[in-house]
mmCIF file of C-alpha atoms and ligand atoms in Angstrom:
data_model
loop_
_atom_site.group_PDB
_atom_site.id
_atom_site.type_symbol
_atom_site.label_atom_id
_atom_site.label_comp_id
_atom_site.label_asym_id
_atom_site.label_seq_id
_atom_site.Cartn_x
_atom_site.Cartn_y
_atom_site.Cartn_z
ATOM 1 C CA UNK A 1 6.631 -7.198 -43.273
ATOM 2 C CA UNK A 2 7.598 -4.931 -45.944
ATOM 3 C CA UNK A 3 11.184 -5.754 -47.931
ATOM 4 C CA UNK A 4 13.372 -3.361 -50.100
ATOM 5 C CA UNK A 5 14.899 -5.452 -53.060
ATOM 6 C CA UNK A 6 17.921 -4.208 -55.065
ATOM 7 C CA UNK A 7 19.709 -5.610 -57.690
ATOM 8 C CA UNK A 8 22.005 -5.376 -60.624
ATOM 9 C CA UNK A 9 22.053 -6.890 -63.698
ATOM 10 C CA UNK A 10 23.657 -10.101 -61.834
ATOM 11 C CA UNK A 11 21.361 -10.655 -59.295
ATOM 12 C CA UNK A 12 18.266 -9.433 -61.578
ATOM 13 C CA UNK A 13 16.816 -13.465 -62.171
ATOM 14 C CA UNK A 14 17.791 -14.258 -58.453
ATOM 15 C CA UNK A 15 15.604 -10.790 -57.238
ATOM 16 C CA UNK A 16 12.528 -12.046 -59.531
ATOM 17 C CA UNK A 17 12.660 -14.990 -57.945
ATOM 18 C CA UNK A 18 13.051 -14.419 -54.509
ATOM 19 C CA UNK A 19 10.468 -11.153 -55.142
ATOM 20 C CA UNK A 20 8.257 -13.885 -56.275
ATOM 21 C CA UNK A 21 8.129 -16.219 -53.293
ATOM 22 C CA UNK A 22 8.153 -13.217 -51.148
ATOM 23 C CA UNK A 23 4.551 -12.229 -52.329
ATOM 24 C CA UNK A 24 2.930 -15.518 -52.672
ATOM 25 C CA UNK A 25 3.962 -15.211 -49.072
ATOM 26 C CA UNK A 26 2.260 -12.346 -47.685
ATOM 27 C CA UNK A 27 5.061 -10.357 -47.670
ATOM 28 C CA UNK A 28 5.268 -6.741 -49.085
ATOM 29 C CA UNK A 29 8.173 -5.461 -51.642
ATOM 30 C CA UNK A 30 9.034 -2.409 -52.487
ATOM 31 C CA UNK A 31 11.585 -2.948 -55.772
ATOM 32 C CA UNK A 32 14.205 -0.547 -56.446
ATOM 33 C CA UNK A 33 15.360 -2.250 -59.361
ATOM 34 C CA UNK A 34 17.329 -2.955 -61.789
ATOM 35 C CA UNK A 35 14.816 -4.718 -63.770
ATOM 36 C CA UNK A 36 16.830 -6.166 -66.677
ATOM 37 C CA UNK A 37 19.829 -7.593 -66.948
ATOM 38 C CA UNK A 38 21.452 -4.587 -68.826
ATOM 39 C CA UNK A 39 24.853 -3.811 -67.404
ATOM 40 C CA UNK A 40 24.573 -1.447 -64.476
ATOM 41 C CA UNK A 41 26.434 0.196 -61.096
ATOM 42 C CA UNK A 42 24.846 -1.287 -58.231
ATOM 43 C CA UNK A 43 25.175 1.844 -55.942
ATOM 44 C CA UNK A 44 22.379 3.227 -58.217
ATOM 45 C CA UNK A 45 19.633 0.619 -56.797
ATOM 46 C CA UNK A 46 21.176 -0.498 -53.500
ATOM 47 C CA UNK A 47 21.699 3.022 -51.897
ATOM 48 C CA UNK A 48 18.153 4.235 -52.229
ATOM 49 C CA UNK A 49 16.696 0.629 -51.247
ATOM 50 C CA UNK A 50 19.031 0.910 -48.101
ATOM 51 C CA UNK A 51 18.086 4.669 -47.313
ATOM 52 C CA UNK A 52 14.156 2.919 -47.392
ATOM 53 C CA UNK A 53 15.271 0.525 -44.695
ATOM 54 C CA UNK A 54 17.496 3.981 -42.909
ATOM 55 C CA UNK A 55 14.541 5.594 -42.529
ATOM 56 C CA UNK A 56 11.507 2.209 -41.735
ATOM 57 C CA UNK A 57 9.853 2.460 -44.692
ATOM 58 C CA UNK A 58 10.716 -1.008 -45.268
ATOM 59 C CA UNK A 59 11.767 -2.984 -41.968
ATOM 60 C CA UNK A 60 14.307 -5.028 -43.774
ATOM 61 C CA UNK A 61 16.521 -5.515 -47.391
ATOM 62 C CA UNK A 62 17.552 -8.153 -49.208
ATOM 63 C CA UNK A 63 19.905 -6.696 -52.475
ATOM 64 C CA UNK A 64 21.263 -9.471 -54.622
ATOM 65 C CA UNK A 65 24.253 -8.693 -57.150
ATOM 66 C CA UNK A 66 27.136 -11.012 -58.816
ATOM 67 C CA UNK A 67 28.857 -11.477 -55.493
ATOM 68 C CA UNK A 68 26.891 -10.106 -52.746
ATOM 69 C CA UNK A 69 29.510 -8.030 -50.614
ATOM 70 C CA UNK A 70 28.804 -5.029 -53.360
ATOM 71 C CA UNK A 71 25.939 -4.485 -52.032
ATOM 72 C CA UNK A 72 26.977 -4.998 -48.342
ATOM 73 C CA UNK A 73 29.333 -3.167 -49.020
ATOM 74 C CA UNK A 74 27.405 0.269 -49.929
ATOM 75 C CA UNK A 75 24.185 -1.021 -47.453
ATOM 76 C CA UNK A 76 26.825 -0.752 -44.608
ATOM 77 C CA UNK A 77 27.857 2.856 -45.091
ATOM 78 C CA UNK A 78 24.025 4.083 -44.570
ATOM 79 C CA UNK A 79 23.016 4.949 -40.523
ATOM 80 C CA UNK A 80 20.810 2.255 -39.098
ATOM 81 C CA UNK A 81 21.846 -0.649 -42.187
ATOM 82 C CA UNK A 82 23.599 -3.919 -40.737
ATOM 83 C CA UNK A 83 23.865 -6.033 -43.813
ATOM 84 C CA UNK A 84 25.314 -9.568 -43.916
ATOM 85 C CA UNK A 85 26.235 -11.120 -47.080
ATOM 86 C CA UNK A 86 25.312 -15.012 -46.367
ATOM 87 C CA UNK A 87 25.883 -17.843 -48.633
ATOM 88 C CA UNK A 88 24.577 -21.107 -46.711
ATOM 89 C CA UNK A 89 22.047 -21.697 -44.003
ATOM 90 C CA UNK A 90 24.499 -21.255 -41.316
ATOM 91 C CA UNK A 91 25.197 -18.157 -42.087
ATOM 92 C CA UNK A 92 21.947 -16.780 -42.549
ATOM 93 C CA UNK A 93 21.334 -18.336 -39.055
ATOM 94 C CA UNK A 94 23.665 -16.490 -37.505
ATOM 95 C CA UNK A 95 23.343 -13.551 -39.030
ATOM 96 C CA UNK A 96 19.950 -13.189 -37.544
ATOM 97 C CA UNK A 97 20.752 -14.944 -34.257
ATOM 98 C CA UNK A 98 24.487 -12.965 -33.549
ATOM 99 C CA UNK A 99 24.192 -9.441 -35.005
ATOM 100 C CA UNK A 100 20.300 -8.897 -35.808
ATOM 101 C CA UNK A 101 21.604 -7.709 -39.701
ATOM 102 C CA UNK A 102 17.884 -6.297 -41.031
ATOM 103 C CA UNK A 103 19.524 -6.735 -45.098
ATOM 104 C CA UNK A 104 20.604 -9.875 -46.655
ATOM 105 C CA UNK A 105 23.034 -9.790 -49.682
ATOM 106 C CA UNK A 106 23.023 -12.755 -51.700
ATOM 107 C CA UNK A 107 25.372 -13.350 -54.721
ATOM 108 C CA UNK A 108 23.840 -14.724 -57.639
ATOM 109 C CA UNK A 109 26.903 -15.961 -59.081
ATOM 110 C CA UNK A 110 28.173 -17.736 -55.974
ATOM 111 C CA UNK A 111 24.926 -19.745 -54.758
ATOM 112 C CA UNK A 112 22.274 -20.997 -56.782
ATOM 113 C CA UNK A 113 18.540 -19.928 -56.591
ATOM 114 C CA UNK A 114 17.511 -22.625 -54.437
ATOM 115 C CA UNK A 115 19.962 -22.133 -51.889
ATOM 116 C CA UNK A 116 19.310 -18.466 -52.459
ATOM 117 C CA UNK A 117 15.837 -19.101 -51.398
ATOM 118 C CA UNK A 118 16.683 -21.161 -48.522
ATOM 119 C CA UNK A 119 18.867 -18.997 -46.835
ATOM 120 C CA UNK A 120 15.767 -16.509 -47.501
ATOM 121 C CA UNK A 121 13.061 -18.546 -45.845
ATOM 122 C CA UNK A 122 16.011 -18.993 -43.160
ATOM 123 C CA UNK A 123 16.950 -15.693 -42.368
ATOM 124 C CA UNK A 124 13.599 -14.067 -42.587
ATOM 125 C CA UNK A 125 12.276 -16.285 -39.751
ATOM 126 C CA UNK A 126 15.221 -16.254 -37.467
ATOM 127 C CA UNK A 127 15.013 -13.890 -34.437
ATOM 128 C CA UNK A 128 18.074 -12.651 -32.706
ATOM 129 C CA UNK A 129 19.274 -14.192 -29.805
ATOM 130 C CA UNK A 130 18.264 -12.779 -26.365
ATOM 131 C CA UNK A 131 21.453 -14.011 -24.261
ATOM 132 C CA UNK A 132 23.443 -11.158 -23.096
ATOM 133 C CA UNK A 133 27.002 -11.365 -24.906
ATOM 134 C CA UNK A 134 25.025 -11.384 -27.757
ATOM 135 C CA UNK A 135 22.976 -7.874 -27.206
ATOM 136 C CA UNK A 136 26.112 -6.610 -25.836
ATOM 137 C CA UNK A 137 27.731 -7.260 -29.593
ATOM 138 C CA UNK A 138 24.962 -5.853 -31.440
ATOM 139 C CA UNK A 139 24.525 -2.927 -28.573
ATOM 140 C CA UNK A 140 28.671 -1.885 -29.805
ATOM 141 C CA UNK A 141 27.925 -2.002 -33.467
ATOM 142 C CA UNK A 142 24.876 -0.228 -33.054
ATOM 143 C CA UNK A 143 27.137 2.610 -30.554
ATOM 144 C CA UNK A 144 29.690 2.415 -33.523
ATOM 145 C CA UNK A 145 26.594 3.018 -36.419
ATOM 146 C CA UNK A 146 25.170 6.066 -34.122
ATOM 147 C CA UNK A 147 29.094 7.964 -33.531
ATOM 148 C CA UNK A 148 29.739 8.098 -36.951
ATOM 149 C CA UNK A 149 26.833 7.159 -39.575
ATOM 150 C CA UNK A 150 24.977 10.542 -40.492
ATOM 151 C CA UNK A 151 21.389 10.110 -39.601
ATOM 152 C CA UNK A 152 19.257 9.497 -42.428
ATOM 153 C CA UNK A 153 16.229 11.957 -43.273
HETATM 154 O O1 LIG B 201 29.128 -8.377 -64.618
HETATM 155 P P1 LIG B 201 30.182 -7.484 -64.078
HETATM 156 O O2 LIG B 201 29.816 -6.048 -64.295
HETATM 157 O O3 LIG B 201 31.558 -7.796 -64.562
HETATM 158 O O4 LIG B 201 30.245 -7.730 -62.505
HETATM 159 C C1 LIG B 201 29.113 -7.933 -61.754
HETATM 160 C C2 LIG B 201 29.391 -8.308 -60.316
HETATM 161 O O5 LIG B 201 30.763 -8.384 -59.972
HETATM 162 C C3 LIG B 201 30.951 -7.832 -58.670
HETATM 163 O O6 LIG B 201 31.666 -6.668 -58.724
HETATM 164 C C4 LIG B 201 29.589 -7.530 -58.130
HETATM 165 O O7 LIG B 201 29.116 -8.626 -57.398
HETATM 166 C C5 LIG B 201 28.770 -7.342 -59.363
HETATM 167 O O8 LIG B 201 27.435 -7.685 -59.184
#
């Protein structure tokens, strides 16, 4: 599986880390940066990483800044991107299992980095669940993304 990772100078240590486990783990990463922790806009990083995932050059994101719900935030404008910030376990459960989100957002100054890499391991290898209220959910956010996101090129 191939990841996007994007970052500002917050959530520059947290991507390292997380970039690290990901390919001791087989995965592949494409990094769109930042790569220091010099102060930064986020948009600059997270909007091309999100345009990779747009278009399935990378099958899914994970963007880490101060807070995480900046980078949600811009991911969610972008046709096809369903990002969930998540902050525990839970959450990263369920935002695989209940809306199939393909970019996590984790904020660096809100969890640490070993709950950062939990709710990694945890949302990377949780599938979405098959009963039908919950593909009918998904089905209407994915009708909402396709009447008004502009598709990506
Ligand atoms: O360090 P500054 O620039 O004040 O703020 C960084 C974080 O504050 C929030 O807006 C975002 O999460 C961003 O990553």
């Amino acid at each position: 599986m191939k990841i996007a990772m994007a970052n500002d100078h917050a959530g520059t240590a947290m991507k390292e880390e997380i970039k690290k486990y990901l390919l001791e783990n087989g995965y592949e990463v494409e990094d769109f940066g930042t790569y220091d922790e010099k102060s930064c806009d986020l948009s600059d990083f997270v909007y091309p990483a999100s345009l990779a995932v747009a278009k399935g050059e990378c099958e899914r994101g994970i963007f880490c800044d101060g807070v995480g719900y900046g980078s949600a935030l811009i991911a969610n404008k972008i046709n096809g991107c369903y990002a969930a910030v998540c902050q525990d376990l839970l959450c990263a459960t369920l935002a695989r299992q209940h809306t199939d989100s393909n970019i996590l957002c984790l904020g660096a100054k809100i969890i640490g980095g070993l709950m950062a890499m939990e709710v990694v391991k945890t949302w990377l290898n949780t599938d979405p669940l098959m009963e039908e209220k919950y593909r009918n959910r998904v089905r209407k956010v994915c009708e909402i993304n396709d009447k008004h996101c502009v598709p990506v090129k």
